[in-house]
Amino acid sequence: MPDGFYIFMNTAQIKEGVLNGVALDDDKREQFNKIEQELERLSQKFGENVLDATKKFEKIITDKKDIEGLPATSLGLAAQTAVSKGHTDASAENGPWIITLDAPSFMSVMQHARNRGLREEIYRAYVTRASSGDLNNTAIIDEILKLRLEKAKLLGYNNYTEVSMATKMATVEKAEELLEKLRAASWNAAVQDMEDLKIFSKNQGAMEANDLTHWDTGFWAERLRESKYDINEEELRPFFSLPKVMDGLFNLAKTIFGIDIEPADGLAPVWNNDVKFYCVKDSLGSPIAYFYFDPYSRPSEKRGGAWMGEVVSRSRVLSPNGTAPRLPIAHMVCNQTPPVGDKPSLMTFREVETVFHEFGHALQHMLTKQDEGLVAGIRGIEWDAVELPSQFMENWCYHRETLMGIAKHYETGESLPEEVYLKLLAARTFRAGSFSLRQIKFASLDLELHTKYIPGALESIYDVDQRVSERTQVIPPLPEDRFLCGFSHIFAGGYAAGYYSYKWAEVLSADAFSAFEDAGLDNHKAVKETGHKFRETILALGGGKAPLEVFVEFRGREPSPEALLRHNGLLSVTTSA
């Protein structure tokens, strides 16, 4: 076993121990443990308050005119909610309907309700959640920030962001520098997005066209999107049958990474008859990994969403005979529509992207060359780097040859129409400046609160929000906006001083894909060579080497945001603000 491995593991484990307070003197360690317990309690209370405040709000609507524009599925959901609240006769057609602040209900009103007054009422309720009465999270936020700062000082750091970054790929300076580059590149595009909405809504005769605000942008953006790129996801399903999509995905993996994926049903037990088992072989035909694929929705026994998980990791220590390492096994889980009759499972384009995404995670687990389980596959990889392979694989869904290879009508065999492909491409960059700024606002606010904010000083958390928003929001927040009271990612989740990692991972994956673009996506020899390099670095080295070193080994330099800006159509926009 190489000495470098022990050094790396010891360093990683020692760092983890130090950040958990093991190196502190007894009295300080006692103080540290009290802080940890209190932070745990406060985070839980924060989350409970958000949940309770969300549940508490309901808006009963009895007049159908008031909910014009809502799609049938949303009306069904609103009627179902009404039934659950005791309105036993409620129906999608005749109501009554209950609107809540749960995401599906809230988003539907923001995007589709023609009633501007309803949109305003729901928006105001949403951005003031958990900010008053017994459920007010304001004092909890201040206490969390105060304790995180105390914890950082106990550990010898200047602020909590430094603690968070100690186990991440980025540094405080690098994260701030990236966010500012992306902000500057996104600003004018976001201003133009708002201008486009004003012009479009004016052409549609909207009274509010010259006064568009927070509760108008979602509605008019959706109308503009429909008019420009009206892609009906349901109508696309016949072009994306699961067997064809998986064939295309496996062919792509063979082209880029030189692996063969073959069915291995019967080789291992499965938990449902729909679950498939596959063997991954190298170019010589030797098995190097296996994976389960569980594609279909089963609401009674399976949670929603999609994910990749380990069954076992590659390991020398745990190999059966102590010689060849134990091979890794992954499981990939999705929630697609099952086959109906003689129809195969037909997918939306989003579901195609999801399968490619999860397969990227699985590849990193399966193609690792690390023989020590603790750093094999996705283990030991920093939080802000772990999405690189998954987002990287999504890019191939927009690659013409790859997409046209899988997009064949399941009955006629006809290819996806060219104009639909072009719409999919164009829709990818629709309002990219606005979406980018939104994420940058969250990430910048997170870093500001955990780096520079001093709890109890003159500036309140809401002052910080308003200040950050001046540079990251085209329409300033309402003075009474209390978005922070519902910002669960950083106060009740694992993203404290880490929200930037969403954008960081996008930069890494876009930059990695640009290596293939530079080589020439239609040059099969160059794609294979670049794919081999990607496999031998990003996929093979896992947590056994610092991700920045691994990236530099693959790309020949540190990551650059240029490819992400180009993919989002933001490179040519001159920057200001």
Coordinates of C-alpha atoms in Angstrom, one line a residue:
M1 CA 0.0 0.0 0.0
P2 CA 1.6 3.4 -1.0
D3 CA 2.8 5.7 1.7
G4 CA 1.0 8.6 0.0
F5 CA -2.4 7.0 0.7
Y6 CA -1.7 6.8 4.4
I7 CA -0.5 10.4 4.5
F8 CA -3.6 11.5 2.6
M9 CA -6.0 9.5 4.8
N10 CA -4.2 10.5 8.0
T11 CA -4.4 14.2 7.0
A12 CA -8.1 14.0 6.1
Q13 CA -9.0 12.1 9.2
I14 CA -6.9 14.3 11.5
K15 CA -8.5 17.4 9.9
E16 CA -12.0 16.0 10.5
G17 CA -11.1 15.2 14.1
V18 CA -9.7 18.7 14.7
L19 CA -12.8 20.3 13.2
N20 CA -14.9 18.2 15.6
G21 CA -13.0 19.6 18.6
V22 CA -10.8 16.6 19.5
A23 CA -7.6 18.7 19.8
L24 CA -9.1 21.2 22.2
D25 CA -8.2 21.4 25.9
D26 CA -10.8 19.8 28.2
D27 CA -12.6 23.0 29.2
K28 CA -12.7 24.3 25.6
R29 CA -13.8 20.9 24.4
E30 CA -16.7 21.0 26.9
Q31 CA -17.6 24.5 25.6
F32 CA -17.3 23.3 22.0
N33 CA -19.7 20.3 22.7
K34 CA -22.2 22.6 24.3
I35 CA -22.1 24.9 21.2
E36 CA -22.6 21.9 19.0
Q37 CA -25.6 20.6 20.9
E38 CA -27.2 24.1 21.0
L39 CA -26.6 24.5 17.2
E40 CA -28.3 21.2 16.6
R41 CA -31.3 22.2 18.7
L42 CA -31.6 25.7 17.0
S43 CA -31.3 24.2 13.5
Q44 CA -34.0 21.7 14.3
K45 CA -36.2 24.5 15.7
F46 CA -35.6 26.7 12.7
G47 CA -36.7 23.9 10.3
E48 CA -39.8 23.1 12.5
N49 CA -40.8 26.8 12.4
V50 CA -40.5 27.0 8.6
L51 CA -42.6 23.8 8.3
D52 CA -45.2 25.0 10.8
A53 CA -45.5 28.5 9.2
T54 CA -45.8 26.9 5.7
K55 CA -48.5 24.5 7.0
K56 CA -50.4 27.3 8.8
F57 CA -51.1 29.4 5.7
E58 CA -54.1 28.5 3.5
K59 CA -56.1 30.6 1.1
I60 CA -59.6 29.3 0.3
I61 CA -61.0 30.2 -3.1
T62 CA -64.6 29.7 -4.1
D63 CA -64.9 31.8 -7.2
K64 CA -63.4 30.1 -10.3
K65 CA -62.5 33.5 -11.8
D66 CA -60.0 34.0 -9.1
I67 CA -57.9 31.0 -10.1
E68 CA -58.1 31.4 -13.9
G69 CA -54.9 30.2 -15.6
L70 CA -54.0 27.4 -13.2
P71 CA -53.4 24.1 -15.0
A72 CA -55.7 21.1 -14.4
T73 CA -53.1 19.3 -12.3
S74 CA -52.8 22.4 -10.0
L75 CA -56.6 22.7 -9.7
G76 CA -56.7 19.0 -8.8
L77 CA -54.1 19.5 -6.1
A78 CA -55.9 22.6 -4.7
A79 CA -59.2 20.6 -4.5
Q80 CA -57.5 17.6 -3.0
T81 CA -56.0 19.9 -0.3
A82 CA -59.5 21.3 0.3
V83 CA -60.9 17.8 0.8
S84 CA -58.1 17.0 3.3
K85 CA -59.1 20.1 5.2
G86 CA -62.8 19.0 5.6
H87 CA -64.4 20.4 2.4
T88 CA -65.5 16.9 1.4
D89 CA -67.4 18.0 -1.8
A90 CA -64.4 19.9 -3.2
S91 CA -63.6 19.1 -6.9
A92 CA -61.1 20.3 -9.4
E93 CA -63.9 21.6 -11.6
N94 CA -66.1 23.4 -9.1
G95 CA -63.9 24.0 -6.0
P96 CA -63.5 25.1 -3.4
W97 CA -59.8 25.3 -3.9
I98 CA -57.1 25.8 -1.2
I99 CA -53.8 27.4 -2.1
T100 CA -50.9 26.7 0.3
L101 CA -47.2 27.8 0.5
D102 CA -46.0 24.3 -0.4
A103 CA -43.7 24.5 -3.4
P104 CA -46.1 22.9 -6.0
S105 CA -49.0 25.1 -5.0
F106 CA -46.9 28.3 -4.6
M107 CA -45.0 27.9 -7.9
S108 CA -48.2 27.1 -9.8
V109 CA -49.8 30.4 -8.6
M110 CA -46.7 32.4 -9.4
Q111 CA -46.4 31.0 -12.9
H112 CA -50.0 30.6 -14.0
A113 CA -52.5 32.6 -12.0
R114 CA -54.0 35.5 -14.0
N115 CA -55.3 37.1 -10.9
R116 CA -52.5 39.6 -10.0
G117 CA -54.0 40.2 -6.5
L118 CA -53.8 36.5 -5.7
R119 CA -50.2 36.4 -6.9
E120 CA -49.3 39.3 -4.7
E121 CA -51.0 37.9 -1.6
I122 CA -49.3 34.5 -2.0
Y123 CA -45.9 36.0 -2.7
R124 CA -46.0 38.3 0.4
A125 CA -47.1 35.4 2.6
Y126 CA -44.2 33.3 1.2
V127 CA -41.4 35.8 1.7
T128 CA -42.5 36.6 5.3
R129 CA -42.8 32.9 6.4
A130 CA -41.6 32.2 9.9
S131 CA -40.9 35.8 10.7
S132 CA -43.6 36.7 13.3
G133 CA -45.3 35.5 16.4
D134 CA -44.3 32.1 18.0
L135 CA -42.7 30.9 14.8
N136 CA -40.4 33.9 14.3
N137 CA -36.9 32.6 13.2
T138 CA -35.1 36.0 13.5
A139 CA -33.6 35.5 17.0
I140 CA -32.8 31.9 16.1
I141 CA -30.8 33.1 13.0
D142 CA -28.8 35.6 15.1
E143 CA -28.1 32.9 17.8
I144 CA -27.0 30.4 15.2
L145 CA -24.6 32.9 13.6
K146 CA -23.3 33.9 17.0
L147 CA -22.6 30.3 18.0
R148 CA -21.0 29.4 14.7
L149 CA -18.6 32.4 15.1
E150 CA -17.8 31.2 18.6
K151 CA -17.2 27.7 17.4
A152 CA -14.8 29.0 14.6
K153 CA -12.9 31.1 17.2
L154 CA -12.5 28.1 19.5
L155 CA -11.0 26.1 16.6
G156 CA -8.6 29.0 15.8
Y157 CA -10.4 30.3 12.7
N158 CA -11.4 33.9 12.0
N159 CA -15.0 33.1 11.0
Y160 CA -17.3 30.2 10.2
T161 CA -16.7 30.4 6.4
E162 CA -13.1 29.4 7.0
V163 CA -14.3 26.3 9.0
S164 CA -16.6 25.3 6.2
M165 CA -13.9 25.8 3.5
A166 CA -11.4 23.7 5.5
T167 CA -13.0 20.6 4.0
K168 CA -13.9 22.0 0.6
M169 CA -12.2 22.4 -2.7
A170 CA -12.6 26.2 -2.8
T171 CA -11.1 28.9 -0.5
V172 CA -13.0 32.0 0.8
E173 CA -11.2 34.2 -1.7
K174 CA -11.7 31.8 -4.6
A175 CA -15.4 31.5 -3.9
E176 CA -15.9 35.2 -3.6
E177 CA -13.9 35.8 -6.8
L178 CA -16.0 33.3 -8.7
L179 CA -19.3 34.8 -7.5
E180 CA -18.2 38.3 -8.5
K181 CA -17.1 37.1 -12.0
L182 CA -20.4 35.4 -12.5
R183 CA -22.4 38.3 -11.0
A184 CA -20.7 40.8 -13.4
A185 CA -21.3 38.6 -16.4
S186 CA -25.0 38.0 -15.4
W187 CA -26.1 41.5 -14.5
N188 CA -26.8 43.1 -17.9
A189 CA -28.4 39.9 -19.2
A190 CA -30.8 39.9 -16.1
V191 CA -31.6 43.6 -16.8
Q192 CA -32.4 42.7 -20.4
D193 CA -34.5 39.7 -19.2
M194 CA -36.7 42.2 -17.3
E195 CA -36.8 44.6 -20.3
D196 CA -38.0 41.6 -22.4
L197 CA -40.8 40.9 -19.9
K198 CA -41.9 44.5 -19.9
I199 CA -42.1 44.7 -23.7
F200 CA -43.8 41.3 -24.0
S201 CA -46.4 42.0 -21.2
K202 CA -47.1 45.4 -22.8
N203 CA -47.8 43.8 -26.1
Q204 CA -50.2 41.5 -24.4
G205 CA -52.1 44.5 -23.0
A206 CA -51.0 44.0 -19.4
M207 CA -52.0 46.9 -17.1
E208 CA -48.9 46.2 -14.9
A209 CA -46.4 46.3 -17.9
N210 CA -44.6 49.4 -16.7
D211 CA -44.6 48.4 -13.1
L212 CA -43.6 44.7 -13.1
T213 CA -42.6 43.4 -9.7
H214 CA -41.8 40.2 -7.8
W215 CA -45.3 38.6 -8.2
D216 CA -45.3 39.4 -11.9
T217 CA -42.0 38.0 -13.2
G218 CA -42.8 34.3 -12.8
F219 CA -46.1 34.7 -14.6
W220 CA -44.9 36.8 -17.5
A221 CA -41.7 34.7 -17.9
E222 CA -43.8 31.6 -18.2
R223 CA -46.0 33.3 -20.9
L224 CA -42.9 34.5 -22.8
R225 CA -41.3 31.0 -22.6
E226 CA -44.5 29.4 -24.0
S227 CA -44.5 31.9 -26.9
K228 CA -40.9 31.4 -27.7
Y229 CA -40.1 27.8 -27.0
D230 CA -43.4 26.1 -26.5
I231 CA -42.1 22.6 -25.9
N232 CA -44.8 20.3 -24.7
E233 CA -42.9 17.8 -22.5
E234 CA -45.8 15.3 -22.8
E235 CA -45.7 15.4 -26.6
L236 CA -41.9 14.6 -26.5
R237 CA -42.3 11.4 -24.5
P238 CA -42.9 9.1 -27.5
F239 CA -39.4 10.1 -28.8
F240 CA -37.7 9.1 -25.5
S241 CA -38.4 5.4 -24.7
L242 CA -36.3 4.1 -21.8
P243 CA -34.7 1.2 -23.7
K244 CA -33.5 3.6 -26.5
V245 CA -32.2 6.1 -24.0
M246 CA -30.3 3.5 -22.0
D247 CA -28.8 2.1 -25.3
G248 CA -27.6 5.6 -26.2
L249 CA -26.2 6.2 -22.7
F250 CA -24.3 3.0 -22.8
N251 CA -23.0 3.6 -26.3
L252 CA -21.8 7.1 -25.2
A253 CA -20.0 5.5 -22.2
K254 CA -18.3 3.1 -24.5
T255 CA -17.2 5.9 -26.9
I256 CA -15.9 8.2 -24.2
F257 CA -14.6 5.8 -21.5
G258 CA -13.9 2.6 -23.4
I259 CA -16.3 0.4 -21.3
D260 CA -18.9 -2.1 -22.2
I261 CA -22.1 -2.4 -20.2
E262 CA -24.0 -5.6 -20.5
P263 CA -27.2 -7.0 -18.8
A264 CA -26.4 -9.3 -15.9
D265 CA -29.9 -10.2 -14.8
G266 CA -30.0 -13.2 -12.6
L267 CA -26.5 -12.8 -11.4
A268 CA -27.7 -11.0 -8.2
P269 CA -31.0 -10.9 -6.3
V270 CA -33.3 -7.9 -7.0
W271 CA -35.9 -6.2 -4.7
N272 CA -38.5 -5.8 -7.5
N273 CA -39.0 -7.4 -10.9
D274 CA -38.5 -4.1 -12.7
V275 CA -35.0 -3.7 -11.3
K276 CA -32.2 -4.4 -13.8
F277 CA -28.7 -5.6 -13.0
Y278 CA -25.7 -4.7 -15.2
C279 CA -22.0 -5.6 -15.5
V280 CA -19.4 -3.0 -16.5
K281 CA -16.5 -4.5 -18.4
D282 CA -13.2 -3.0 -19.5
S283 CA -11.9 -3.0 -23.1
L284 CA -10.5 -6.6 -22.5
G285 CA -13.9 -7.9 -21.4
S286 CA -13.0 -8.2 -17.7
P287 CA -15.7 -7.1 -15.2
I288 CA -14.7 -4.0 -13.3
A289 CA -18.0 -3.0 -11.6
Y290 CA -21.7 -3.8 -11.4
F291 CA -24.9 -1.7 -10.9
Y292 CA -28.6 -2.0 -10.2
F293 CA -31.0 0.3 -12.1
D294 CA -34.5 0.8 -10.5
P295 CA -36.3 3.1 -13.0
Y296 CA -40.0 3.2 -12.2
S297 CA -42.2 5.1 -9.8
R298 CA -43.7 3.0 -7.0
P299 CA -45.4 5.6 -4.7
S300 CA -46.4 3.1 -2.0
E301 CA -42.9 1.9 -1.3
K302 CA -40.4 4.3 -2.8
R303 CA -39.6 8.0 -2.1
G304 CA -39.7 10.4 -5.0
G305 CA -36.8 11.9 -6.8
A306 CA -33.7 10.2 -8.2
W307 CA -30.4 9.2 -6.6
M308 CA -27.3 7.1 -6.9
G309 CA -26.0 5.1 -3.9
E310 CA -23.3 2.6 -3.0
V311 CA -24.1 -1.1 -2.5
V312 CA -20.4 -1.8 -1.9
S313 CA -17.3 0.2 -2.7
R314 CA -14.1 -0.9 -4.3
S315 CA -11.8 -2.3 -1.6
R316 CA -8.7 -4.3 -1.3
V317 CA -9.2 -5.0 2.5
L318 CA -12.7 -6.4 1.9
S319 CA -11.9 -8.5 -1.1
P320 CA -13.0 -12.1 -0.7
N321 CA -9.6 -13.7 -1.3
G322 CA -7.4 -10.8 -0.2
T323 CA -5.8 -10.4 -3.6
A324 CA -7.8 -8.7 -6.3
P325 CA -9.8 -5.8 -4.9
R326 CA -13.5 -6.2 -4.3
L327 CA -15.4 -4.7 -7.2
P328 CA -17.7 -1.7 -6.7
I329 CA -21.5 -2.1 -7.0
A330 CA -23.8 1.0 -7.4
H331 CA -27.6 1.4 -7.4
M332 CA -29.2 4.1 -9.6
V333 CA -32.8 4.9 -8.7
C334 CA -35.3 7.0 -10.7
N335 CA -39.1 7.6 -10.6
Q336 CA -40.3 7.4 -14.2
T337 CA -43.6 6.3 -15.7
P338 CA -43.7 2.5 -15.9
P339 CA -44.5 0.8 -19.2
V340 CA -48.2 0.5 -20.0
G341 CA -49.4 -2.5 -22.0
D342 CA -47.1 -3.0 -24.9
K343 CA -45.8 0.6 -24.6
P344 CA -42.3 1.0 -23.2
S345 CA -41.6 3.6 -20.4
L346 CA -41.8 7.0 -22.2
M347 CA -39.7 9.8 -20.7
T348 CA -39.7 13.6 -20.6
F349 CA -36.5 15.4 -21.6
R350 CA -36.0 16.3 -18.0
E351 CA -36.1 12.6 -17.0
V352 CA -33.5 11.9 -19.7
E353 CA -31.2 14.5 -18.2
T354 CA -31.8 13.0 -14.7
V355 CA -30.7 9.5 -15.9
F356 CA -27.6 11.0 -17.4
H357 CA -26.9 12.9 -14.2
E358 CA -27.2 9.9 -11.9
F359 CA -25.2 7.8 -14.2
G360 CA -22.4 10.4 -13.9
H361 CA -22.3 9.8 -10.1
A362 CA -22.4 6.0 -10.7
L363 CA -19.4 6.2 -13.1
Q364 CA -17.3 7.9 -10.5
H365 CA -18.2 5.2 -8.0
M366 CA -17.6 2.3 -10.5
L367 CA -14.5 3.5 -12.5
T368 CA -12.5 4.4 -9.4
K369 CA -8.9 2.9 -9.3
Q370 CA -8.6 3.5 -5.6
D371 CA -8.2 0.2 -3.8
E372 CA -8.9 1.6 -0.3
G373 CA -12.6 1.8 0.5
L374 CA -12.4 5.1 2.4
V375 CA -11.3 7.0 -0.6
A376 CA -12.8 4.9 -3.4
G377 CA -15.4 6.3 -5.8
I378 CA -17.3 9.2 -4.4
R379 CA -15.9 8.7 -0.9
G380 CA -13.7 11.5 0.5
I381 CA -14.6 13.9 -2.3
E382 CA -15.2 17.5 -1.2
W383 CA -18.8 18.7 -1.1
D384 CA -18.3 21.3 -3.8
A385 CA -16.7 18.9 -6.2
V386 CA -18.9 15.8 -6.0
E387 CA -21.4 17.0 -8.6
L388 CA -18.7 17.4 -11.3
P389 CA -19.2 14.0 -13.1
S390 CA -23.0 14.1 -12.8
Q391 CA -23.4 17.6 -14.3
F392 CA -20.7 16.8 -16.8
M393 CA -22.9 13.9 -18.2
E394 CA -25.9 16.2 -18.5
N395 CA -24.1 18.3 -21.1
W396 CA -24.2 15.3 -23.5
C397 CA -28.0 15.5 -23.6
Y398 CA -27.6 18.7 -25.7
H399 CA -25.0 17.2 -28.0
R400 CA -26.7 16.7 -31.4
E401 CA -25.2 13.3 -32.2
T402 CA -26.0 11.9 -28.8
L403 CA -29.5 13.3 -28.5
M404 CA -30.5 12.4 -32.1
G405 CA -29.2 8.9 -31.5
I406 CA -31.7 8.3 -28.7
A407 CA -34.6 10.5 -29.8
K408 CA -36.5 8.1 -32.0
H409 CA -40.3 7.8 -32.0
Y410 CA -41.0 4.4 -30.3
E411 CA -43.6 3.4 -32.9
T412 CA -42.5 5.0 -36.2
G413 CA -38.7 5.3 -35.6
E414 CA -38.7 8.9 -36.9
S415 CA -36.1 11.2 -35.4
L416 CA -36.9 14.2 -33.2
P417 CA -37.8 17.1 -35.5
E418 CA -34.9 19.5 -36.0
E419 CA -36.9 22.5 -34.9
V420 CA -37.7 20.8 -31.5
Y421 CA -34.0 20.1 -31.0
L422 CA -33.2 23.8 -31.7
K423 CA -35.9 24.8 -29.2
L424 CA -34.4 22.6 -26.5
L425 CA -31.0 24.2 -27.1
A426 CA -32.5 27.7 -27.0
A427 CA -34.6 27.1 -24.0
R428 CA -31.5 26.0 -22.1
T429 CA -30.3 29.7 -22.0
F430 CA -33.8 31.3 -21.5
R431 CA -33.4 33.9 -18.7
A432 CA -30.0 32.5 -17.8
G433 CA -28.9 35.9 -16.5
S434 CA -31.9 36.0 -14.0
F435 CA -31.4 32.4 -12.8
S436 CA -27.7 32.9 -12.4
L437 CA -28.2 36.1 -10.4
R438 CA -30.7 34.4 -8.1
Q439 CA -28.2 31.7 -7.1
I440 CA -25.4 34.3 -6.8
K441 CA -27.6 36.3 -4.4
F442 CA -28.2 33.3 -2.1
A443 CA -24.5 32.3 -2.2
S444 CA -23.2 35.8 -1.6
L445 CA -25.6 36.4 1.3
D446 CA -24.6 33.1 2.8
L447 CA -20.9 34.0 2.6
E448 CA -21.5 37.6 3.9
L449 CA -23.4 36.3 7.0
H450 CA -20.7 33.7 7.8
T451 CA -17.6 35.8 7.0
K452 CA -18.2 39.5 7.9
Y453 CA -21.5 39.8 9.8
I454 CA -21.2 40.5 13.5
P455 CA -24.3 39.4 15.5
G456 CA -25.7 42.1 17.7
A457 CA -23.8 45.0 15.9
L458 CA -25.5 47.9 14.2
E459 CA -26.4 46.0 11.0
S460 CA -29.2 43.5 11.2
I461 CA -29.4 40.3 9.1
Y462 CA -32.1 42.0 7.0
D463 CA -29.8 45.0 6.4
V464 CA -27.2 42.6 5.1
D465 CA -29.8 41.0 2.8
Q466 CA -30.8 44.4 1.4
R467 CA -27.2 45.4 0.9
V468 CA -26.3 42.2 -1.0
S469 CA -29.5 42.4 -3.0
E470 CA -28.5 45.9 -4.4
R471 CA -25.8 44.1 -6.4
T472 CA -27.6 40.8 -7.1
Q473 CA -31.3 41.7 -7.7
V474 CA -32.6 43.7 -10.6
I475 CA -35.8 44.4 -8.5
P476 CA -34.8 45.1 -4.9
P477 CA -36.6 43.0 -2.2
L478 CA -39.6 44.4 -0.5
P479 CA -38.7 46.3 2.7
E480 CA -40.7 43.7 4.7
D481 CA -39.0 40.7 2.9
R482 CA -38.0 38.1 5.4
F483 CA -36.7 35.5 3.0
L484 CA -33.9 34.6 5.5
C485 CA -36.4 33.2 8.0
G486 CA -37.1 30.4 5.5
F487 CA -33.5 29.9 4.2
S488 CA -33.4 26.3 5.4
H489 CA -30.4 25.4 3.2
I490 CA -28.0 27.4 5.5
F491 CA -29.8 27.4 8.8
A492 CA -31.4 23.9 8.9
G493 CA -29.4 22.0 6.2
G494 CA -25.8 21.3 5.3
Y495 CA -25.1 24.4 3.2
A496 CA -23.9 26.9 5.8
A497 CA -21.0 28.9 4.1
G498 CA -21.4 26.4 1.3
Y499 CA -24.2 27.5 -0.9
Y500 CA -21.7 28.8 -3.4
S501 CA -20.9 25.1 -4.2
Y502 CA -23.9 24.9 -6.5
K503 CA -22.2 27.4 -8.9
W504 CA -18.7 26.0 -8.2
A505 CA -19.8 22.5 -9.4
E506 CA -21.5 24.0 -12.5
V507 CA -18.2 25.8 -13.3
L508 CA -16.2 22.5 -12.9
S509 CA -18.6 20.4 -15.0
A510 CA -18.9 23.0 -17.8
D511 CA -15.1 23.5 -17.9
A512 CA -14.6 19.7 -18.0
F513 CA -17.0 19.4 -20.9
S514 CA -15.3 22.2 -22.7
A515 CA -12.2 20.0 -22.9
F516 CA -14.2 17.8 -25.2
E517 CA -15.5 20.9 -27.1
D518 CA -11.9 22.1 -27.5
A519 CA -10.9 18.6 -28.8
G520 CA -13.8 18.6 -31.2
L521 CA -17.1 16.9 -30.3
D522 CA -17.3 15.4 -33.8
N523 CA -13.8 14.1 -33.8
H524 CA -14.2 10.6 -32.4
K525 CA -10.5 10.0 -31.9
A526 CA -10.1 13.2 -30.0
V527 CA -13.2 12.5 -27.9
K528 CA -11.9 9.0 -27.0
E529 CA -8.5 10.4 -26.0
T530 CA -10.0 13.2 -23.9
G531 CA -12.5 10.7 -22.4
H532 CA -9.6 8.4 -21.4
K533 CA -7.9 11.3 -19.6
F534 CA -11.2 12.2 -17.8
R535 CA -11.6 8.6 -16.7
E536 CA -8.0 8.3 -15.5
T537 CA -8.2 11.5 -13.5
I538 CA -11.7 12.7 -12.4
L539 CA -13.3 9.2 -12.3
A540 CA -10.3 7.1 -11.2
L541 CA -8.7 9.1 -8.5
G542 CA -11.8 9.6 -6.2
G543 CA -11.0 11.0 -2.8
G544 CA -7.5 9.7 -2.9
K545 CA -6.1 13.1 -4.2
A546 CA -7.3 16.6 -3.6
P547 CA -10.0 17.5 -6.2
L548 CA -8.2 20.7 -7.3
E549 CA -5.0 18.7 -8.1
V550 CA -7.2 16.1 -9.9
F551 CA -8.9 18.8 -12.0
V552 CA -5.6 20.4 -12.9
E553 CA -4.2 17.0 -13.9
F554 CA -7.2 16.6 -16.3
R555 CA -7.5 20.2 -17.6
G556 CA -3.9 21.3 -17.4
R557 CA -5.0 24.4 -15.4
E558 CA -7.3 25.6 -12.6
P559 CA -11.0 25.8 -13.4
S560 CA -12.3 28.8 -15.3
P561 CA -16.0 30.0 -15.4
E562 CA -15.7 30.9 -19.2
A563 CA -17.3 27.6 -20.4
L564 CA -20.3 28.0 -18.0
L565 CA -20.9 31.6 -19.2
R566 CA -20.6 30.5 -22.8
H567 CA -23.1 27.6 -22.3
N568 CA -25.5 30.0 -20.6
G569 CA -25.2 32.5 -23.4
L570 CA -23.6 35.1 -21.0
L571 CA -20.1 35.5 -22.5
S572 CA -20.9 38.2 -25.1
V573 CA -22.8 40.4 -22.7
T574 CA -20.8 43.5 -21.6
T575 CA -20.6 43.8 -17.9
S576 CA -21.5 46.7 -15.6
A577 CA -23.1 47.5 -12.3

